[in-house]
């Protein structure tokens, strides 16, 4: 009889523990996370130029989303440390953004050495793959990071996502 009571209490304890874990997960999932990001003028001008170009083509504006910019930022720093442009680890950025934002698709443009936003946009528009990202009809949001290296040249990461 004592054995049976111990087992019943153990089962009750186990069920209580499982229910407590479920409540924690629900609280975490429903928690609103605020992502703050300060933009430099150079970054905002690029986003504005991209949206102006899209508007000229009859496409909708891309909404600037801080979480995308926060994902782009470490990549700009990585390129500075590496000393070259790359799309290294784009798959990881894509997975992160799909998980965090429920993005359906992700695209990325990178640039180096441009000293003004107009030339950054011109450089991207002169490249078929970069132009395709900028003019992507299905993209809805954008993020950007522009970081200067030790000689004052910008490394830029621009990420686009499709989100409903």
XYZ file of C-alpha atoms in Angstrom:
164
model
C 0.000 0.000 0.000
C 2.810 2.413 0.891
C 4.468 1.546 -2.424
C 1.263 2.396 -4.278
C 0.927 5.753 -2.479
C 4.548 6.657 -3.322
C 3.896 5.893 -6.994
C 0.707 7.994 -6.998
C 2.517 10.958 -5.394
C 5.380 10.548 -7.889
C 2.910 10.626 -10.807
C 1.166 13.710 -9.377
C 4.557 15.403 -8.894
C 5.623 14.510 -12.428
C 2.373 15.860 -13.940
C 2.718 19.079 -11.945
C 6.270 19.525 -13.202
C 5.253 18.952 -16.819
C 2.375 21.442 -16.521
C 4.714 24.057 -15.009
C 7.101 23.671 -17.944
C 4.267 24.157 -20.413
C 3.244 27.379 -18.710
C 6.811 28.691 -18.871
C 7.033 27.937 -22.582
C 3.712 29.682 -23.258
C 4.866 32.715 -21.318
C 8.127 32.839 -23.246
C 6.391 32.379 -26.608
C 3.840 35.094 -25.944
C 6.409 37.533 -24.557
C 6.878 40.663 -26.659
C 10.524 41.250 -27.437
C 11.523 44.797 -28.360
C 14.587 45.091 -30.588
C 16.206 48.497 -30.551
C 18.595 49.654 -33.259
C 20.166 53.021 -33.899
C 20.774 53.740 -37.569
C 23.381 56.018 -39.051
C 22.348 58.437 -41.793
C 24.299 56.427 -44.389
C 22.158 53.327 -43.697
C 18.856 55.208 -43.736
C 19.752 56.968 -46.986
C 20.424 53.616 -48.660
C 17.047 52.268 -47.509
C 15.327 55.442 -48.730
C 17.054 55.198 -52.119
C 16.076 51.525 -52.441
C 12.457 52.415 -51.693
C 12.538 55.366 -54.113
C 13.863 53.048 -56.835
C 11.128 50.519 -56.045
C 8.471 53.279 -56.117
C 9.756 54.444 -59.527
C 9.056 50.900 -60.768
C 5.602 50.821 -59.172
C 6.698 48.487 -56.377
C 5.786 48.886 -52.716
C 8.128 50.247 -50.056
C 10.093 47.818 -47.961
C 9.518 48.254 -44.237
C 12.708 48.675 -42.200
C 12.746 45.956 -39.539
C 15.267 46.248 -36.698
C 15.630 42.491 -36.168
C 16.826 42.126 -39.761
C 19.371 44.916 -39.272
C 20.559 43.248 -36.065
C 21.107 40.050 -38.073
C 23.014 41.986 -40.759
C 25.286 43.797 -38.300
C 27.557 40.883 -37.286
C 28.067 40.053 -40.957
C 29.321 43.566 -41.734
C 31.753 43.240 -38.822
C 32.776 39.760 -40.052
C 33.594 41.158 -43.509
C 35.712 43.912 -41.927
C 37.632 41.310 -39.920
C 38.051 39.107 -42.996
C 38.981 42.085 -45.187
C 36.720 41.057 -48.056
C 33.139 40.846 -49.225
C 31.289 37.598 -48.750
C 27.978 35.908 -48.264
C 29.581 33.476 -45.807
C 27.056 31.967 -43.389
C 24.079 33.331 -45.311
C 22.367 30.023 -44.636
C 22.613 30.673 -40.885
C 21.268 34.224 -41.235
C 18.439 32.877 -43.380
C 17.491 30.203 -40.852
C 17.655 32.721 -37.989
C 15.396 35.167 -39.809
C 12.962 32.471 -40.858
C 12.721 31.291 -37.252
C 12.521 34.752 -35.674
C 10.335 36.579 -38.204
C 8.539 33.691 -39.952
C 10.120 34.910 -43.192
C 9.195 32.926 -46.280
C 12.321 33.926 -48.208
C 15.527 35.886 -47.615
C 17.899 37.746 -49.946
C 21.145 39.570 -49.268
C 23.253 42.286 -50.888
C 26.741 43.228 -49.722
C 28.997 46.093 -50.772
C 32.367 47.613 -49.934
C 34.188 50.866 -50.495
C 31.376 53.160 -51.566
C 31.526 56.564 -49.911
C 27.955 57.661 -50.587
C 24.586 55.904 -50.642
C 23.850 56.848 -54.257
C 26.919 54.958 -55.478
C 26.056 51.942 -53.319
C 22.660 51.745 -55.014
C 24.178 52.271 -58.480
C 26.660 49.464 -57.832
C 23.907 47.089 -56.786
C 21.661 48.042 -59.701
C 24.536 47.304 -62.116
C 24.622 43.720 -60.817
C 21.828 41.423 -61.990
C 21.629 39.409 -58.741
C 21.706 42.490 -56.506
C 19.147 44.281 -58.681
C 16.897 41.212 -58.456
C 16.896 41.487 -54.650
C 16.178 45.227 -54.694
C 13.367 44.825 -57.203
C 11.961 41.626 -55.703
C 8.183 42.019 -55.798
C 7.705 39.508 -53.015
C 10.048 41.173 -50.501
C 8.230 43.119 -47.794
C 10.917 44.080 -45.245
C 14.516 45.207 -45.230
C 17.392 45.490 -42.793
C 20.785 47.109 -43.193
C 24.143 47.463 -41.514
C 26.978 49.715 -42.671
C 30.199 49.571 -40.675
C 33.469 51.408 -41.343
C 36.795 49.625 -41.286
C 39.967 51.215 -39.867
C 40.588 53.268 -43.032
C 37.027 54.633 -43.117
C 35.558 52.461 -45.880
C 32.093 50.998 -45.412
C 31.237 47.305 -45.450
C 27.498 47.035 -46.031
C 25.087 44.161 -45.528
C 21.518 44.599 -46.743
C 18.987 41.829 -46.112
C 15.517 41.459 -47.600
C 12.750 39.188 -46.353
C 9.342 38.146 -47.553
C 6.930 38.161 -44.641
C 3.154 38.106 -44.410
